Amino acid sequence: GNCHLTVLCTAFNHGEYIEQCVISLLSQKTNFPYMVLVHDDCSTDGTQDILRKIANDHPDKLVLFFEQNNIFQKGIACYAMVEPYLEGDYIALCEGDDWWIDKGKLQRQYDYLSSHGRTALCVHAGLIFNDKKKVFTGRQSSGNEERDFSTEEIIRGDGSLFPTNSMVLKRDCLIRPDAYMGWGVGDYPLCIYCSTQGAVHYMPDAMSAYRLQSKG
């Protein structure tokens, strides 16, 4: 279609959180069309029922992809499964127990990426939410300066520099060479790969929230 960006949300037994997450993804204020694709890896806790209910209210924007068997256990990356269904030039990522806290987040990152063609990945700071205590306990941040990060800095950062829920990348960077797959973590090698394909740009504003000690 004419969709400019796909938000890819990965869910597994996130029944307690998935509604807050997906509603935050659908509530972005943008001047471009985008869609939200939720990949559920065979949840058994009612996550899928909640997703069906939300999809009924947002049929134009929300696409559901349900696995019949858990693919994570087989070592299959969900990116490979959903790739044919992704639309637009950019992909935004968020896991089903995290959420976005700024309704202008997507527009800001889209504007930056579309006006800086050599940038492959745009990220930002986030808040940390302690799920047991139900309070925000800090920031996941790589400083207070808006700037680009080099491949070397990203490797040294050991995967902790940027929240996954902050990542918006060029769609061609999502499916990457085998050398960057199968590490047991998705986002660290993805950041490194993006940095070899273009600039990685960081914004210091906290526009998403990461749930610590969540279930699922």
XYZ file of N, CA and C in Angstrom:
648
model
N 0.818 -1.205 0.000
C 0.000 0.000 0.000
C 0.854 1.258 0.000
N 0.296 2.352 0.533
C 1.034 3.611 0.554
C 1.660 3.857 1.915
N 1.765 2.774 2.698
C 2.284 2.865 4.054
C 3.785 3.202 4.023
N 4.208 4.158 4.847
C 5.595 4.633 4.816
C 6.495 3.902 5.809
N 5.874 3.256 6.799
C 6.652 2.685 7.903
C 5.825 1.577 8.556
N 6.499 0.522 8.984
C 5.837 -0.537 9.756
C 6.445 -0.598 11.147
N 5.588 -0.584 12.163
C 6.031 -0.821 13.537
C 5.935 -2.322 13.779
N 7.055 -2.945 14.123
C 7.071 -4.379 14.382
C 7.132 -4.607 15.889
N 6.083 -5.207 16.415
C 5.983 -5.485 17.846
C 6.068 -6.995 18.047
N 6.976 -7.444 18.916
C 7.140 -8.871 19.177
C 6.558 -9.196 20.546
N 5.674 -10.197 20.580
C 4.977 -10.530 21.822
C 5.112 -12.006 22.147
N 5.281 -12.301 23.432
C 5.184 -13.682 23.915
C 4.745 -13.661 25.375
N 3.528 -14.156 25.615
C 2.960 -14.184 26.973
C 3.085 -12.831 27.669
N 2.657 -11.796 26.968
C 2.684 -10.446 27.504
C 1.274 -9.953 27.803
N 0.400 -10.870 28.218
C -1.013 -10.547 28.422
C -1.257 -9.344 29.316
N -0.430 -9.194 30.357
C -0.628 -8.072 31.294
C -0.270 -6.729 30.677
N 0.555 -6.747 29.627
C 1.157 -5.503 29.129
C 0.766 -5.146 27.706
N 0.295 -6.140 26.944
C 0.211 -5.975 25.494
C -0.750 -4.860 25.085
N -1.814 -4.647 25.868
C -2.766 -3.594 25.495
C -2.116 -2.219 25.614
N -1.448 -1.967 26.735
C -0.759 -0.678 26.903
C 0.260 -0.462 25.794
N 0.993 -1.515 25.461
C 1.999 -1.428 24.414
C 1.379 -1.066 23.075
N 0.435 -1.885 22.618
C -0.088 -1.726 21.256
C -0.868 -0.419 21.108
N -1.617 -0.039 22.139
C -2.347 1.235 22.068
C -1.350 2.397 21.928
N -0.210 2.297 22.625
C 0.800 3.369 22.517
C 1.393 3.415 21.106
N 1.489 2.256 20.456
C 2.027 2.206 19.094
C 1.019 2.776 18.093
N -0.262 2.537 18.370
C -1.321 3.000 17.456
C -1.651 4.479 17.647
N -1.197 5.072 18.763
C -1.615 6.431 19.139
C -0.640 7.505 18.681
N 0.317 7.143 17.834
C 1.291 8.122 17.374
C 0.628 9.168 16.474
N 1.047 10.413 16.642
C 0.561 11.510 15.786
C 1.548 11.666 14.631
N 1.121 11.303 13.423
C 2.023 11.385 12.268
C 1.315 12.042 11.090
N 2.111 12.621 10.182
C 1.530 13.145 8.942
C 1.768 12.172 7.793
N 2.102 10.932 8.124
C 2.307 9.885 7.115
C 1.598 8.611 7.586
N 1.171 7.768 6.641
C 0.506 6.531 7.041
C 1.509 5.484 7.520
N 1.176 4.809 8.615
C 2.011 3.706 9.101
C 1.128 2.568 9.569
N 1.697 1.384 9.673
C 0.936 0.254 10.200
C 1.702 -0.414 11.335
N 0.967 -1.139 12.168
C 1.565 -1.878 13.286
C 1.365 -3.362 13.026
N 2.455 -4.117 12.991
C 2.371 -5.565 12.834
C 2.833 -6.202 14.137
N 1.959 -6.977 14.761
C 2.333 -7.678 15.994
C 2.605 -9.139 15.664
N 3.829 -9.576 15.983
C 4.192 -10.984 15.816
C 4.102 -11.643 17.181
N 3.132 -12.546 17.338
C 2.973 -13.274 18.596
C 3.504 -14.688 18.434
N 4.476 -15.037 19.283
C 5.163 -16.322 19.139
C 4.462 -17.420 19.937
N 3.198 -17.645 19.586
C 2.429 -18.745 20.183
C 2.229 -18.562 21.694
N 1.738 -17.383 22.085
C 1.440 -17.133 23.498
C 0.337 -18.060 23.989
N 0.398 -18.388 25.284
C -0.603 -19.290 25.877
C -1.363 -18.621 27.017
N -1.220 -17.295 27.148
C -1.757 -16.618 28.345
C -2.881 -15.641 28.033
N -3.464 -15.739 26.841
C -4.544 -14.812 26.508
C -4.089 -13.573 25.754
N -2.782 -13.449 25.519
C -2.265 -12.315 24.740
C -2.985 -12.209 23.400
N -3.189 -13.354 22.744
C -3.785 -13.338 21.401
C -5.233 -12.833 21.425
N -5.973 -13.190 22.479
C -7.364 -12.720 22.575
C -7.420 -11.203 22.729
N -6.511 -10.664 23.538
C -6.452 -9.211 23.732
C -6.116 -8.534 22.408
N -5.170 -9.122 21.675
C -4.771 -8.554 20.386
C -5.929 -8.564 19.391
N -6.704 -9.653 19.366
C -7.852 -9.723 18.449
C -8.859 -8.615 18.757
N -9.058 -8.377 20.053
C -10.004 -7.339 20.469
C -9.531 -5.958 20.003
N -8.234 -5.660 20.175
C -7.701 -4.361 19.736
C -7.798 -4.246 18.211
N -7.513 -5.352 17.518
C -7.539 -5.340 16.045
C -8.940 -5.026 15.521
N -9.970 -5.470 16.254
C -11.343 -5.159 15.847
C -11.598 -3.659 15.837
N -10.952 -2.944 16.767
C -11.127 -1.489 16.852
C -10.229 -0.723 15.891
N -9.174 -1.360 15.396
C -8.201 -0.670 14.525
C -7.891 -1.513 13.288
N -8.913 -1.910 12.542
C -8.676 -2.853 11.438
C -7.807 -2.278 10.327
N -7.800 -0.936 10.210
C -7.062 -0.321 9.111
C -5.560 -0.258 9.377
N -5.163 -0.368 10.640
C -3.782 -0.044 11.011
C -3.028 -1.199 11.645
N -3.757 -2.177 12.203
C -3.126 -3.235 12.989
C -3.215 -4.570 12.261
N -2.062 -5.217 12.092
C -1.990 -6.536 11.455
C -1.442 -7.518 12.485
N -2.089 -8.680 12.612
C -1.660 -9.680 13.587
C -1.039 -10.870 12.880
N 0.044 -11.367 13.425
C 0.750 -12.523 12.868
C 0.957 -13.507 14.018
N 0.179 -14.596 14.031
C 0.228 -15.559 15.134
C 0.953 -16.832 14.696
N 1.971 -17.226 15.449
C 2.639 -18.507 15.192
C 1.812 -19.647 15.796
N 1.788 -20.783 15.087
C 1.101 -21.973 15.602
C 2.011 -22.756 16.561
N 3.325 -22.622 16.352
C 4.308 -23.241 17.244
C 5.334 -22.182 17.609
N 5.932 -22.307 18.793
C 6.903 -21.306 19.224
C 8.170 -21.416 18.385
N 8.487 -20.350 17.626
C 9.660 -20.406 16.744
C 10.937 -20.017 17.478
N 10.815 -19.282 18.601
C 12.002 -18.879 19.356
C 12.768 -20.116 19.812
N 12.025 -21.139 20.261
C 12.650 -22.388 20.726
C 13.408 -23.088 19.607
N 12.960 -22.849 18.360
C 13.634 -23.486 17.227
C 14.777 -22.624 16.694
N 14.994 -21.470 17.331
C 16.075 -20.599 16.902
C 15.782 -19.827 15.627
N 14.489 -19.680 15.304
C 14.109 -18.923 14.099
C 13.827 -17.481 14.503
N 14.378 -16.534 13.757
C 14.139 -15.119 14.051
C 12.789 -14.692 13.502
N 12.042 -13.935 14.301
C 10.715 -13.501 13.838
C 10.847 -12.575 12.631
N 11.972 -11.854 12.519
C 12.160 -10.951 11.377
C 11.992 -11.704 10.057
N 12.565 -12.898 10.017
C 12.513 -13.683 8.783
C 11.070 -14.067 8.436
N 10.251 -14.318 9.457
C 8.870 -14.744 9.236
C 8.003 -13.592 8.716
N 8.221 -12.400 9.254
C 7.314 -11.289 8.942
C 7.786 -10.438 7.777
N 9.024 -10.626 7.332
C 9.615 -9.742 6.326
C 8.716 -9.497 5.111
N 8.057 -10.538 4.574
C 7.209 -10.305 3.395
C 6.019 -9.382 3.667
N 5.664 -9.186 4.930
C 4.458 -8.412 5.266
C 4.781 -6.979 5.680
N 6.060 -6.643 5.760
C 6.453 -5.306 6.190
C 6.273 -4.326 5.033
N 5.732 -3.151 5.328
C 5.515 -2.133 4.302
C 6.300 -0.877 4.633
N 6.658 -0.127 3.613
C 7.321 1.153 3.806
C 8.827 1.041 3.799
N 9.483 2.191 3.929
C 10.946 2.252 3.863
C 11.606 2.040 5.217
N 10.819 2.156 6.294
C 11.401 2.120 7.638
C 10.649 1.132 8.532
N 11.392 0.594 9.510
C 10.821 -0.321 10.494
C 11.109 0.226 11.892
N 10.071 0.332 12.714
C 10.242 0.697 14.122
C 10.032 -0.555 14.963
N 10.788 -0.688 16.048
C 10.717 -1.898 16.874
C 10.199 -1.578 18.276
N 9.398 -2.499 18.818
C 9.005 -2.412 20.229
C 8.597 -3.798 20.703
N 9.073 -4.207 21.872
C 8.673 -5.502 22.422
C 7.387 -5.345 23.217
N 6.620 -6.427 23.289
C 5.252 -6.375 23.789
C 5.086 -6.011 25.248
N 6.200 -5.987 26.010
C 6.091 -5.569 27.412
C 6.631 -4.154 27.623
N 7.090 -3.516 26.535
C 7.518 -2.110 26.617
C 6.427 -1.226 26.009
N 6.620 0.091 26.053
C 5.647 0.961 25.391
C 6.280 2.317 25.086
N 5.596 3.067 24.219
C 6.067 4.400 23.842
C 5.335 5.446 24.672
N 6.074 6.448 25.157
C 5.486 7.426 26.081
C 5.351 8.809 25.446
N 5.780 8.948 24.190
C 5.711 10.238 23.503
C 4.976 10.042 22.176
N 3.859 10.732 22.016
C 3.053 10.558 20.799
C 3.712 11.133 19.552
N 4.775 11.933 19.733
C 5.470 12.517 18.599
C 6.745 11.787 18.226
N 7.011 10.682 18.896
C 8.253 9.940 18.709
C 8.494 9.533 17.260
N 7.503 8.861 16.690
C 7.657 8.288 15.351
C 7.858 9.382 14.303
N 7.108 10.471 14.445
C 7.227 11.576 13.494
C 8.636 12.172 13.533
N 9.154 12.363 14.748
C 10.499 12.952 14.877
C 11.554 12.079 14.221
N 11.465 10.763 14.466
C 12.474 9.869 13.900
C 12.306 9.730 12.390
N 11.055 9.689 11.943
C 10.786 9.609 10.503
C 11.319 10.855 9.794
N 11.051 12.015 10.376
C 11.533 13.267 9.781
C 13.051 13.267 9.693
N 13.705 12.802 10.762
C 15.168 12.798 10.754
C 15.704 11.845 9.682
N 15.166 10.628 9.675
C 15.653 9.627 8.721
C 15.410 10.058 7.282
N 14.219 10.603 7.016
C 13.904 10.933 5.619
C 14.657 12.173 5.138
N 15.165 12.996 6.066
C 15.951 14.163 5.637
C 17.458 13.934 5.780
N 17.862 12.794 6.326
C 19.283 12.433 6.432
C 19.459 11.046 5.811
N 19.544 11.038 4.489
C 19.482 9.776 3.754
C 20.577 8.785 4.084
N 21.714 9.257 4.639
C 22.778 8.300 4.931
C 22.621 7.689 6.332
N 21.579 8.081 7.058
C 21.341 7.497 8.379
C 20.554 6.192 8.228
N 21.097 5.114 8.817
C 20.463 3.799 8.708
C 19.584 3.475 9.910
N 19.893 4.094 11.059
C 19.196 3.774 12.309
C 19.088 5.033 13.146
N 17.893 5.270 13.685
C 17.673 6.387 14.604
C 17.160 5.820 15.923
N 17.791 6.227 17.031
C 17.464 5.707 18.365
C 17.308 6.886 19.334
N 16.848 6.571 20.547
C 16.705 7.625 21.558
C 16.778 7.008 22.947
N 16.815 7.860 23.949
C 16.826 7.388 25.338
C 15.433 6.892 25.727
N 15.373 6.180 26.855
C 14.086 5.688 27.344
C 14.064 5.695 28.861
N 12.871 5.521 29.406
C 12.737 5.386 30.852
C 12.721 3.914 31.226
N 13.137 3.628 32.450
C 13.101 2.254 32.972
C 11.983 2.182 34.007
N 11.103 1.197 33.821
C 9.941 1.024 34.697
C 10.089 -0.290 35.446
N 10.117 -0.226 36.769
C 10.204 -1.444 37.571
C 8.800 -2.025 37.728
N 8.575 -3.194 37.096
C 7.225 -3.740 37.054
C 6.749 -4.276 38.401
N 7.695 -4.733 39.237
C 7.289 -5.231 40.565
C 6.828 -4.080 41.448
N 7.545 -2.971 41.399
C 7.222 -1.829 42.260
C 6.269 -0.844 41.592
N 6.076 -1.006 40.247
C 5.188 -0.123 39.476
C 5.632 1.341 39.549
N 6.936 1.573 39.437
C 7.446 2.946 39.398
C 8.564 3.055 38.361
N 8.743 4.269 37.836
C 9.897 4.553 36.988
C 11.116 4.708 37.885
N 12.205 4.034 37.522
C 13.378 4.027 38.390
C 14.605 4.663 37.745
N 14.493 5.141 36.507
C 15.663 5.763 35.897
C 15.533 5.854 34.392
N 16.677 6.169 33.756
C 16.743 6.342 32.313
C 17.701 5.333 31.708
N 17.364 4.820 30.527
C 18.344 4.102 29.720
C 18.798 5.103 28.663
N 20.031 5.576 28.818
C 20.468 6.733 28.053
C 21.916 6.576 27.649
N 22.273 7.191 26.529
C 23.672 7.242 26.106
C 24.142 8.688 26.087
N 23.745 9.412 27.124
C 24.181 10.796 27.263
C 23.091 11.793 26.911
N 23.404 13.068 27.118
C 22.426 14.143 26.912
C 22.670 14.922 25.631
N 23.543 14.395 24.777
C 23.896 15.097 23.548
C 23.303 14.351 22.358
N 22.672 15.091 21.441
C 22.179 14.472 20.202
C 23.359 14.315 19.251
N 23.635 13.089 18.825
C 24.810 12.857 17.986
C 24.759 11.493 17.309
N 25.700 11.266 16.392
C 25.855 9.965 15.759
C 26.832 9.115 16.566
N 26.611 7.802 16.541
C 27.508 6.850 17.206
C 28.225 6.007 16.152
N 29.514 5.784 16.358
C 30.316 5.000 15.413
C 30.147 3.506 15.671
N 30.523 2.713 14.688
C 30.496 1.249 14.839
C 31.306 0.825 16.065
N 32.478 1.433 16.223
C 33.353 1.066 17.344
C 32.690 1.356 18.688
N 32.042 2.511 18.797
C 31.348 2.853 20.047
C 30.227 1.859 20.335
N 29.530 1.450 19.285
C 28.403 0.529 19.471
C 28.908 -0.846 19.920
N 30.011 -1.299 19.329
C 30.598 -2.587 19.743
C 31.043 -2.510 21.204
N 31.714 -1.419 21.550
C 32.179 -1.246 22.937
C 31.018 -1.163 23.918
N 29.892 -0.611 23.450
C 28.728 -0.444 24.319
C 28.067 -1.751 24.714
N 28.449 -2.842 24.056
C 28.009 -4.178 24.460
C 26.493 -4.362 24.427
N 25.809 -3.614 23.580
C 24.370 -3.829 23.420
C 23.512 -3.061 24.389
N 24.138 -2.269 25.283
C 23.332 -1.582 26.295
C 23.130 -0.106 25.975
N 23.616 0.353 24.818
C 23.570 1.788 24.518
C 22.156 2.295 24.271
N 21.379 1.523 23.503
C 20.082 2.028 23.038
C 18.980 1.021 23.350
N 17.827 1.504 23.847
C 16.696 0.589 24.050
C 16.184 0.063 22.706
N 15.836 -1.223 22.663
C 15.231 -1.798 21.454
C 13.985 -1.014 21.061
N 13.214 -0.607 22.074
C 11.953 0.088 21.807
C 12.150 1.495 21.251
N 13.420 1.900 21.053
C 13.686 3.221 20.478
C 14.110 3.140 19.015
N 14.278 1.920 18.501
C 14.927 1.754 17.206
C 13.976 1.957 16.018
N 14.358 2.851 15.103
C 13.704 2.970 13.793
C 14.816 2.883 12.755
N 14.701 1.919 11.839
C 15.792 1.656 10.911
C 15.287 1.546 9.477
N 16.222 1.674 8.549
C 15.881 1.437 7.154
C 15.483 -0.021 6.995
N 14.428 -0.235 6.255
C 13.898 -1.587 6.112
C 14.931 -2.571 5.556
N 15.787 -2.118 4.636
C 16.771 -3.045 4.044
C 17.790 -3.525 5.076
N 17.874 -2.868 6.228
C 18.865 -3.281 7.241
C 18.324 -4.357 8.183
N 17.019 -4.607 8.122
C 16.426 -5.547 9.086
C 16.902 -6.978 8.841
N 16.859 -7.405 7.588
C 17.339 -8.746 7.257
C 18.813 -8.606 6.914
N 19.667 -9.214 7.723
C 21.090 -8.961 7.604
C 21.852 -10.246 7.318
N 23.120 -10.125 6.921
C 23.911 -11.323 6.603
C 23.978 -12.290 7.788
N 24.182 -13.563 7.477
C 24.181 -14.611 8.502
C 25.143 -14.337 9.652
N 26.243 -13.649 9.372
C 27.235 -13.366 10.416
C 26.622 -12.576 11.574
N 25.536 -11.831 11.282
C 24.913 -10.996 12.312
C 23.703 -11.686 12.951
N 23.453 -12.935 12.571
C 22.284 -13.641 13.094
C 22.729 -14.705 14.098
N 21.781 -15.190 14.906
C 22.046 -16.323 15.785
C 22.954 -16.022 16.956
N 23.014 -14.775 17.402
C 23.849 -14.426 18.554
C 23.132 -14.681 19.877
N 21.845 -15.017 19.805
C 21.077 -15.181 21.038
C 20.489 -13.858 21.516
N 20.985 -12.738 20.988
C 20.366 -11.421 21.215
C 20.158 -10.785 19.860
N 19.047 -10.103 19.688
C 18.744 -9.557 18.374
C 19.305 -8.175 18.106
N 19.321 -7.322 19.146
C 19.431 -5.892 18.875
C 20.868 -5.413 18.789
N 21.745 -6.039 19.544
C 23.152 -5.641 19.524
C 23.749 -5.846 18.129
N 23.639 -7.054 17.559
C 24.165 -7.221 16.200
C 23.415 -6.379 15.167
N 22.132 -6.141 15.390
C 21.367 -5.312 14.457
C 21.909 -3.874 14.451
N 22.212 -3.348 15.637
C 22.800 -2.000 15.735
C 24.154 -1.944 15.036
N 24.975 -2.971 15.264
C 26.304 -2.999 14.634
C 26.147 -3.028 13.118
N 25.263 -3.897 12.640
C 25.067 -4.004 11.192
C 24.584 -2.674 10.611
N 23.602 -2.047 11.255
C 23.108 -0.756 10.774
C 24.248 0.261 10.683
N 25.162 0.225 11.655
C 26.252 1.209 11.677
C 27.238 0.979 10.535
N 27.240 -0.225 9.958
C 28.094 -0.474 8.794
C 27.391 -0.083 7.500
N 26.087 0.180 7.578
C 25.296 0.524 6.389
C 25.004 2.022 6.301
N 25.321 2.757 7.340
C 25.032 4.191 7.377
C 25.245 4.715 8.782
N 24.798 5.950 9.025
C 24.979 6.550 10.341
C 23.952 6.001 11.331
N 24.325 5.988 12.618
C 23.396 5.672 13.709
C 23.225 6.950 14.520
N 22.005 7.476 14.535
C 21.750 8.780 15.150
C 20.957 8.617 16.442
N 21.453 9.259 17.505
C 20.867 9.150 18.837
C 20.252 10.473 19.271
N 19.017 10.414 19.789
C 18.333 11.572 20.365
C 18.245 11.373 21.885
N 18.599 12.386 22.684
C 18.657 12.191 24.142
C 17.307 12.219 24.852
N 16.217 12.486 24.122
C 14.911 12.546 24.783
C 14.383 11.142 25.075
N 13.835 10.961 26.272
C 13.248 9.670 26.641
C 11.830 9.591 26.067
N 11.667 8.756 25.022
C 10.361 8.700 24.346
C 9.710 7.317 24.429
N 10.329 6.409 25.197
C 9.766 5.061 25.351
C 10.076 4.569 26.760
N 9.442 3.475 27.129
C 9.657 2.912 28.460
C 9.959 1.419 28.358
N 10.966 1.007 29.130
C 11.406 -0.388 29.184
C 10.959 -0.969 30.515
N 10.292 -2.132 30.437
C 9.745 -2.735 31.644
C 10.731 -3.738 32.222
N 11.236 -3.435 33.396
C 12.186 -4.303 34.091
C 11.417 -5.349 34.896
N 11.931 -6.576 34.925
C 11.331 -7.662 35.725
C 9.907 -7.968 35.280
N 9.682 -7.913 33.980
C 8.341 -8.248 33.490
C 8.254 -9.757 33.263
N 7.033 -10.242 33.111
C 6.824 -11.668 32.799
C 6.749 -11.835 31.288
N 7.028 -13.055 30.825
C 6.900 -13.320 29.398
C 8.236 -13.577 28.752
